[in-house]
Amino acid sequence: MTAVGSRSCSVCGTSLSPGARYCTRCGAVVGDEPEEIALSGGRRLHLAADTLSLRELLAVVESGVTFWRQRLASTDGVARATAAAAIKDLSQILDGLATQIALGRETVQVTGRLPAQRLFPLPCSVCGRGNRASARYCIACGTPLRPDRQAVPRVPPLPQLQIASRTDIGKVRPVNEDTFYTGEFTTADDTIGTLLIVADGMGGHQAGDVASTLATATLKTYLTSALSHGVPTADVGWHELLQRAVLQANQIVYQHAQDHSYQQGMGTTMTVALVVGRRVHLGHVGDSRAYLINPAGVVNEALPWVQLTTDHSLVARLVDIGQITPAQARTHPQRNVVYRSLGGDPTLEVDTRSHALAPGDTLLLCSDGLVNHVEDEELARMVLDASSVAQACAQLVARANEGGGKDNITVVMARVA
């Protein structure tokens, strides 16, 4: 994989984030670089631009069939039924892949599921919020947008956040391996913003709860130290800071597992949000999620919700290439197979992005124990109908438990007042 910060635009030299296809400064097309996705068992899938090798994917699915056949022969009862269902589902995928290869297809298109940003053509020079082309004043801060409007721009007050959180062990797991954090982060001189974290530990008997707790504590310590030496002034600076912080957390978890043999194999997802002024900066690894919800709409003022992160899971890739539907992904026997997490490898790629915040926005971070039982539309409706973020958190956790509570459930929410 490409090392963090090692890519740059061949035209203007601007540093580029992993996955960038166009230079953010000059618009030049960035050459595509292959990406490797590490899977369990030492297997790797290779991504070239937006394509995925059908033959490599076929091999991965075949290994899944072999695994479940072994389970079928060595278990009974409920476990045996689960293995049989998994073999049936994977066999259907195998049939589809084999058919496509027989027709001469070697690769499939992978659609990145990162949502569109708010698309408004007229930016405000004071707060940066986008506005409609016909707007005369900024919708967020009221600053005049037209040169014929002579007025002294006023700097709007910083948004006030209403924050709530809740975690629950669920109805099946013996231990809650989720860890979360909400709080302000400061320097000796001033408060900088708000920090939100959700980490979903993996490994069960290999101490996933230790992994998530250790990763969260390491990230908080790293950010506190780094920000005491200077605060980034642009999105790219926040992205680099988050990448370094998550990489440090990954290194600590990985080394801990190496030093404690009985905990080898443990790992954790991590979704972190830094709310600074009117922007949120995100760092993400795994299949925990971040959503943005607003009754006025967040994507072209249409849908009232948008997923800000992309799941690093096998079923998400299968949905992307059309092998299974989103509904099937929720109950797929391999829905917990995550190909990118903290602690499994000394190197790691971290997704980062930034997004403008507007009045009425609700930022929601959660573990997959929530979204495995609550679909996006219902999730957004419950958040919008709740009288407070605290009530929304409680109702979402209760709804996930009503749906089965098969995993730990964690919800962190911040609403812009």
Coordinates of C-alpha atoms in Angstrom, one line a residue:
M1 CA 0.0 0.0 0.0
T2 CA 1.0 3.6 -0.4
A3 CA 2.6 5.0 2.7
V4 CA 0.7 7.9 4.4
G5 CA 1.6 11.2 2.9
S6 CA 3.8 9.7 0.1
R7 CA 1.6 10.6 -2.8
S8 CA 1.8 13.9 -4.5
C9 CA 0.4 15.6 -7.6
S10 CA 2.7 15.3 -10.6
V11 CA 1.6 18.7 -11.8
C12 CA 1.7 21.0 -8.8
G13 CA 3.3 18.8 -6.1
T14 CA 0.4 19.0 -3.6
S15 CA 0.3 16.2 -1.0
L16 CA -2.6 13.8 -1.7
S17 CA -4.5 11.5 0.6
P18 CA -4.8 7.8 -0.2
G19 CA -7.5 7.1 -2.8
A20 CA -7.5 10.6 -4.3
R21 CA -8.2 10.6 -8.1
Y22 CA -8.0 14.3 -8.7
C23 CA -5.7 16.9 -7.2
T24 CA -7.6 19.1 -4.7
R25 CA -5.5 22.1 -5.7
C26 CA -5.2 22.1 -9.5
G27 CA -7.7 19.4 -10.5
A28 CA -5.1 17.2 -12.3
V29 CA -6.0 13.5 -12.7
V30 CA -4.0 11.4 -10.3
G31 CA -2.5 8.2 -11.6
D32 CA -4.2 5.1 -10.3
E33 CA -2.2 2.9 -7.9
P34 CA -3.0 -0.7 -7.0
E35 CA -4.3 -1.3 -3.5
E36 CA -4.0 -4.5 -1.6
I37 CA -6.7 -5.6 0.8
A38 CA -5.4 -8.1 3.4
L39 CA -7.8 -10.8 4.5
S40 CA -7.5 -13.5 7.1
G41 CA -5.4 -16.5 6.3
G42 CA -2.7 -14.5 4.5
R43 CA -4.9 -13.9 1.4
R44 CA -4.9 -10.5 -0.4
L45 CA -7.2 -8.9 -2.9
H46 CA -5.7 -6.4 -5.3
L47 CA -7.6 -3.3 -6.4
A48 CA -6.5 -1.5 -9.5
A49 CA -8.3 1.8 -9.8
D50 CA -12.0 0.8 -9.5
T51 CA -11.6 -2.9 -10.5
L52 CA -11.4 -6.1 -8.5
S53 CA -10.1 -9.4 -9.9
L54 CA -13.0 -11.9 -10.2
R55 CA -10.5 -14.9 -10.0
E56 CA -9.0 -13.6 -6.7
L57 CA -12.5 -13.0 -5.3
L58 CA -13.5 -16.4 -6.4
A59 CA -10.6 -17.9 -4.4
V60 CA -11.5 -16.0 -1.3
V61 CA -15.1 -17.2 -1.5
E62 CA -14.0 -20.8 -2.1
S63 CA -11.9 -20.6 1.1
G64 CA -15.0 -19.5 2.9
V65 CA -16.9 -22.5 1.7
T66 CA -14.0 -24.8 2.8
F67 CA -14.1 -23.2 6.3
W68 CA -17.8 -23.7 6.7
R69 CA -17.7 -27.2 5.4
Q70 CA -15.2 -28.0 8.1
R71 CA -17.5 -26.4 10.7
L72 CA -20.4 -28.4 9.3
A73 CA -18.5 -31.7 9.9
S74 CA -17.3 -30.8 13.4
T75 CA -20.4 -29.2 15.0
D76 CA -24.0 -29.9 15.6
G77 CA -27.3 -28.1 16.5
V78 CA -27.5 -24.4 15.9
A79 CA -23.8 -24.1 14.8
R80 CA -24.4 -26.8 12.2
A81 CA -27.5 -24.9 10.8
T82 CA -25.4 -21.7 10.6
A83 CA -22.7 -23.5 8.7
A84 CA -25.2 -25.0 6.3
A85 CA -26.8 -21.6 5.6
A86 CA -23.3 -20.0 5.1
I87 CA -22.4 -22.7 2.5
K88 CA -25.7 -22.2 0.7
D89 CA -25.2 -18.4 0.5
L90 CA -21.5 -18.7 -0.6
S91 CA -22.4 -21.3 -3.2
Q92 CA -24.8 -18.9 -4.8
I93 CA -22.0 -16.3 -4.9
L94 CA -19.6 -18.9 -6.4
D95 CA -22.1 -19.7 -9.1
G96 CA -22.5 -16.0 -10.0
L97 CA -18.7 -15.4 -10.1
A98 CA -18.1 -18.6 -12.2
T99 CA -20.8 -17.5 -14.6
Q100 CA -19.2 -14.1 -15.1
I101 CA -15.7 -15.7 -15.6
A102 CA -17.2 -18.1 -18.1
L103 CA -18.6 -15.2 -20.1
G104 CA -15.1 -13.7 -20.3
R105 CA -15.1 -11.2 -17.5
E106 CA -11.9 -11.0 -15.5
T107 CA -12.7 -7.9 -13.4
V108 CA -15.6 -6.1 -11.9
Q109 CA -16.2 -2.5 -11.2
V110 CA -16.1 -1.5 -7.6
T111 CA -18.2 1.6 -6.7
G112 CA -16.8 3.7 -3.9
R113 CA -19.7 4.3 -1.5
L114 CA -18.4 7.6 -0.1
P115 CA -21.4 9.9 -0.3
A116 CA -21.5 13.2 -2.2
Q117 CA -20.7 16.3 -0.2
R118 CA -23.2 19.1 0.1
L119 CA -23.3 20.6 -3.3
F120 CA -24.0 24.4 -3.2
P121 CA -22.2 26.6 -5.7
L122 CA -21.9 29.9 -3.7
P123 CA -19.5 29.7 -0.8
C124 CA -19.5 32.1 2.1
S125 CA -16.2 33.9 2.6
V126 CA -16.7 34.1 6.4
C127 CA -17.9 30.6 7.5
G128 CA -17.3 28.6 4.4
R129 CA -20.9 27.3 4.2
G130 CA -22.2 26.6 0.6
N131 CA -25.3 28.4 -0.5
R132 CA -27.7 28.3 -3.5
A133 CA -26.7 30.3 -6.6
S134 CA -29.5 32.8 -6.0
A135 CA -28.7 33.4 -2.3
R136 CA -28.0 37.0 -1.2
Y137 CA -27.0 36.1 2.4
C138 CA -25.3 33.1 3.9
I139 CA -27.8 30.6 5.2
A140 CA -25.5 29.8 8.2
C141 CA -24.1 33.1 9.4
G142 CA -26.0 35.8 7.5
T143 CA -23.0 37.4 5.8
P144 CA -23.9 39.2 2.5
L145 CA -22.8 37.1 -0.5
R146 CA -23.1 39.8 -3.2
P147 CA -20.7 42.7 -3.9
D148 CA -23.6 45.1 -4.2
R149 CA -24.6 44.5 -0.6
Q150 CA -22.4 46.7 1.4
A151 CA -22.3 45.5 5.0
V152 CA -19.7 44.5 7.5
P153 CA -19.5 40.7 7.7
R154 CA -19.9 39.4 11.1
V155 CA -18.1 36.4 12.5
P156 CA -20.8 33.9 13.6
P157 CA -20.6 32.3 17.0
L158 CA -19.1 28.9 17.3
P159 CA -21.8 26.2 17.2
Q160 CA -23.0 24.7 20.5
L161 CA -23.0 20.9 20.6
Q162 CA -25.5 18.7 22.5
I163 CA -23.7 15.4 23.2
A164 CA -25.0 12.1 24.4
S165 CA -23.8 8.5 24.3
R166 CA -24.9 5.0 25.3
T167 CA -23.4 1.5 25.2
D168 CA -25.0 -1.9 25.8
I169 CA -23.7 -5.5 25.9
G170 CA -26.6 -6.7 23.8
K171 CA -28.4 -10.0 24.3
V172 CA -25.8 -12.6 23.2
R173 CA -22.2 -11.5 23.9
P174 CA -20.8 -12.3 27.4
V175 CA -18.5 -9.2 27.4
N176 CA -18.9 -5.6 26.0
E177 CA -15.9 -5.2 23.8
D178 CA -17.0 -1.7 22.6
T179 CA -15.3 1.4 23.9
F180 CA -16.4 5.1 23.4
Y181 CA -15.3 8.5 24.4
T182 CA -16.8 12.0 24.3
G183 CA -15.2 15.2 25.6
E184 CA -13.5 18.5 24.8
F185 CA -9.9 18.5 23.8
T186 CA -7.8 21.5 24.8
T187 CA -4.4 23.1 25.0
A188 CA -2.9 25.0 27.9
D189 CA -4.3 28.2 26.3
D190 CA -7.8 27.3 24.9
T191 CA -10.4 24.7 24.1
I192 CA -10.0 23.5 20.6
G193 CA -13.0 21.4 20.0
T194 CA -14.9 18.2 20.7
L195 CA -13.5 14.6 20.4
L196 CA -15.8 11.6 19.7
I197 CA -14.6 8.0 19.5
V198 CA -16.2 4.6 18.9
A199 CA -14.0 1.5 18.9
D200 CA -15.4 -2.0 18.5
G201 CA -13.0 -4.6 19.8
M202 CA -12.6 -8.0 18.0
G203 CA -11.1 -11.3 19.1
G204 CA -13.5 -12.5 21.9
H205 CA -11.3 -14.6 24.1
Q206 CA -8.3 -12.8 22.6
A207 CA -9.4 -9.7 24.5
G208 CA -11.2 -7.4 22.0
D209 CA -12.2 -5.2 24.9
V210 CA -8.5 -4.7 25.8
A211 CA -7.8 -3.7 22.2
S212 CA -10.6 -1.1 22.0
T213 CA -9.7 0.4 25.4
L214 CA -6.0 0.5 24.6
A215 CA -6.6 2.1 21.1
T216 CA -8.9 4.7 22.5
A217 CA -6.5 5.7 25.4
T218 CA -3.5 5.8 23.0
L219 CA -5.3 8.0 20.5
K220 CA -6.4 10.5 23.2
T221 CA -2.9 10.7 24.6
Y222 CA -1.4 11.2 21.1
L223 CA -3.8 14.0 20.2
T224 CA -3.3 15.8 23.5
S225 CA 0.5 15.8 23.0
A226 CA 0.4 16.7 19.3
L227 CA -2.0 19.6 19.7
S228 CA 0.1 21.1 22.5
H229 CA 2.7 21.8 19.9
G230 CA 0.4 23.3 17.3
V231 CA -3.1 23.3 15.9
P232 CA -3.7 22.5 12.2
T233 CA -5.1 25.4 10.1
A234 CA -6.5 23.4 7.2
D235 CA -8.3 20.1 6.5
V236 CA -5.2 18.4 5.2
G237 CA -3.4 19.1 8.5
W238 CA -6.2 17.5 10.5
H239 CA -6.2 14.5 8.2
E240 CA -2.4 14.0 8.7
L241 CA -2.9 14.4 12.5
L242 CA -5.6 11.8 12.6
Q243 CA -3.6 9.4 10.4
R244 CA -0.6 9.6 12.7
A245 CA -2.8 9.2 15.8
V246 CA -4.6 6.1 14.5
L247 CA -1.3 4.6 13.3
Q248 CA 0.2 5.1 16.8
A249 CA -2.9 3.4 18.3
N250 CA -2.5 0.6 15.8
Q251 CA 1.2 0.1 16.7
I252 CA 0.4 0.0 20.5
V253 CA -2.4 -2.6 20.0
Y254 CA -0.3 -4.7 17.6
Q255 CA 2.7 -4.7 20.0
H256 CA 0.6 -5.6 23.0
A257 CA -0.8 -8.6 21.1
Q258 CA 2.8 -9.7 20.2
D259 CA 3.9 -9.4 23.8
H260 CA 1.0 -11.3 25.2
S261 CA 0.6 -14.6 23.2
Y262 CA -2.8 -15.4 24.7
Q263 CA -4.2 -12.2 23.2
Q264 CA -2.7 -12.5 19.7
G265 CA -5.4 -12.0 17.1
M266 CA -7.2 -9.2 19.0
G267 CA -8.0 -6.1 17.2
T268 CA -10.5 -3.2 17.0
T269 CA -12.3 -0.9 14.6
M270 CA -12.0 2.9 15.2
T271 CA -14.1 5.8 14.1
V272 CA -13.0 9.2 15.5
A273 CA -14.5 12.6 14.9
L274 CA -12.9 15.9 15.8
V275 CA -15.4 18.8 15.7
V276 CA -13.5 22.0 15.3
G277 CA -15.5 25.2 14.8
R278 CA -18.0 24.5 11.9
R279 CA -16.2 21.4 10.5
V280 CA -15.8 17.8 11.5
H281 CA -12.7 15.9 10.7
L282 CA -13.0 12.1 10.6
G283 CA -10.6 9.2 10.9
H284 CA -11.9 5.7 10.2
V285 CA -10.8 2.1 10.1
G286 CA -13.1 -1.0 10.1
D287 CA -16.9 -1.3 10.0
S288 CA -18.0 1.1 12.8
R289 CA -19.8 4.1 11.2
A290 CA -20.3 7.8 11.2
Y291 CA -23.6 9.4 9.9
L292 CA -24.7 13.0 9.3
I293 CA -28.4 13.6 9.8
N294 CA -30.4 16.8 9.3
P295 CA -34.1 17.2 8.7
A296 CA -33.4 19.8 6.0
G297 CA -31.3 17.3 4.0
V298 CA -27.6 16.7 3.8
V299 CA -27.0 15.5 0.1
N300 CA -28.3 18.0 -2.4
E301 CA -31.0 18.8 0.2
A302 CA -32.7 15.5 -0.5
L303 CA -32.1 12.6 1.9
P304 CA -32.0 13.6 5.6
W305 CA -29.0 11.3 6.3
V306 CA -25.7 10.3 4.8
Q307 CA -23.1 7.7 5.8
L308 CA -19.8 9.5 6.1
T309 CA -17.6 6.4 6.3
T310 CA -17.1 3.3 4.2
D311 CA -17.2 -0.2 5.8
H312 CA -14.0 -2.1 5.5
S313 CA -15.7 -5.4 5.4
L314 CA -16.0 -8.3 3.0
V315 CA -19.8 -8.1 2.7
A316 CA -19.5 -4.3 1.9
R317 CA -17.3 -5.3 -1.1
L318 CA -19.7 -8.0 -2.2
V319 CA -22.5 -5.4 -2.1
D320 CA -20.4 -3.0 -4.1
I321 CA -19.9 -5.5 -6.9
G322 CA -23.5 -6.6 -6.9
Q323 CA -23.0 -10.1 -5.5
I324 CA -25.4 -9.6 -2.6
T325 CA -28.0 -7.0 -1.7
P326 CA -27.7 -4.6 1.3
A327 CA -30.5 -6.6 2.9
Q328 CA -28.6 -9.8 2.5
A329 CA -25.5 -8.2 3.9
R330 CA -27.2 -7.7 7.3
T331 CA -27.7 -11.4 7.8
H332 CA -24.7 -12.8 5.8
P333 CA -22.8 -15.3 7.9
Q334 CA -19.5 -13.5 7.1
R335 CA -20.8 -10.0 7.9
N336 CA -18.2 -9.7 10.7
V337 CA -15.2 -10.3 8.4
V338 CA -13.3 -7.0 8.5
Y339 CA -10.3 -6.6 6.2
R340 CA -9.0 -3.5 7.8
S341 CA -8.6 -3.1 11.6
L342 CA -6.2 -1.9 14.3
G343 CA -3.9 -4.5 15.8
G344 CA -3.8 -7.1 13.1
D345 CA -0.8 -5.7 11.2
P346 CA 2.1 -3.3 11.9
T347 CA 1.0 -1.2 8.9
L348 CA -2.4 0.3 8.3
E349 CA -4.3 2.6 5.9
V350 CA -6.6 5.2 7.6
D351 CA -9.6 6.8 5.8
T352 CA -9.9 10.5 6.5
R353 CA -12.3 13.3 5.4
S354 CA -13.8 16.6 6.5
H355 CA -17.3 17.9 6.3
A356 CA -19.0 21.3 7.0
L357 CA -21.5 21.4 9.8
A358 CA -24.7 23.4 9.7
P359 CA -27.4 24.2 12.3
G360 CA -29.6 21.2 13.0
D361 CA -26.9 18.7 12.0
T362 CA -26.6 15.5 14.1
L363 CA -23.3 13.6 13.9
L364 CA -23.8 10.0 14.9
L365 CA -21.0 7.4 15.5
C366 CA -21.9 3.8 16.2
S367 CA -20.6 0.2 16.3
D368 CA -22.0 -2.4 13.9
G369 CA -24.1 -3.8 16.7
L370 CA -26.6 -0.9 15.9
V371 CA -26.7 -1.0 12.1
N372 CA -26.9 -4.8 12.0
H373 CA -30.5 -4.4 13.3
V374 CA -31.5 -0.8 12.4
E375 CA -31.6 0.2 8.8
D376 CA -30.4 3.7 7.8
E377 CA -33.9 5.1 7.1
E378 CA -35.2 4.0 10.4
L379 CA -32.1 5.1 12.2
A380 CA -32.4 8.6 10.7
R381 CA -36.2 8.8 11.5
M382 CA -35.6 7.8 15.2
V383 CA -32.9 10.5 15.6
L384 CA -35.1 13.2 14.0
D385 CA -38.2 12.2 16.0
A386 CA -36.5 12.1 19.4
S387 CA -36.9 15.1 21.7
S388 CA -33.1 15.0 22.6
V389 CA -29.9 13.3 21.6
A390 CA -30.0 11.4 24.9
Q391 CA -33.4 10.0 24.1
A392 CA -32.3 9.2 20.6
C393 CA -29.4 7.2 21.9
A394 CA -31.5 5.2 24.4
Q395 CA -34.2 4.5 21.7
L396 CA -31.7 3.3 19.1
V397 CA -30.0 0.9 21.6
A398 CA -33.4 -0.4 22.7
R399 CA -34.4 -0.9 19.0
A400 CA -31.2 -2.9 18.3
N401 CA -31.9 -5.1 21.2
E402 CA -35.5 -5.7 20.1
G403 CA -34.0 -6.8 16.7
G404 CA -32.0 -9.5 18.4
G405 CA -29.0 -7.7 20.1
K406 CA -26.6 -10.1 18.6
D407 CA -23.6 -7.8 19.2
N408 CA -22.5 -5.0 21.6
I409 CA -24.3 -1.8 20.7
T410 CA -22.7 1.7 21.1
V411 CA -24.0 5.0 20.0
V412 CA -22.4 8.5 20.3
M413 CA -24.2 11.6 19.1
A414 CA -23.5 15.3 18.8
R415 CA -26.1 17.8 17.6
V416 CA -25.3 21.3 16.4
A417 CA -27.7 23.6 18.2

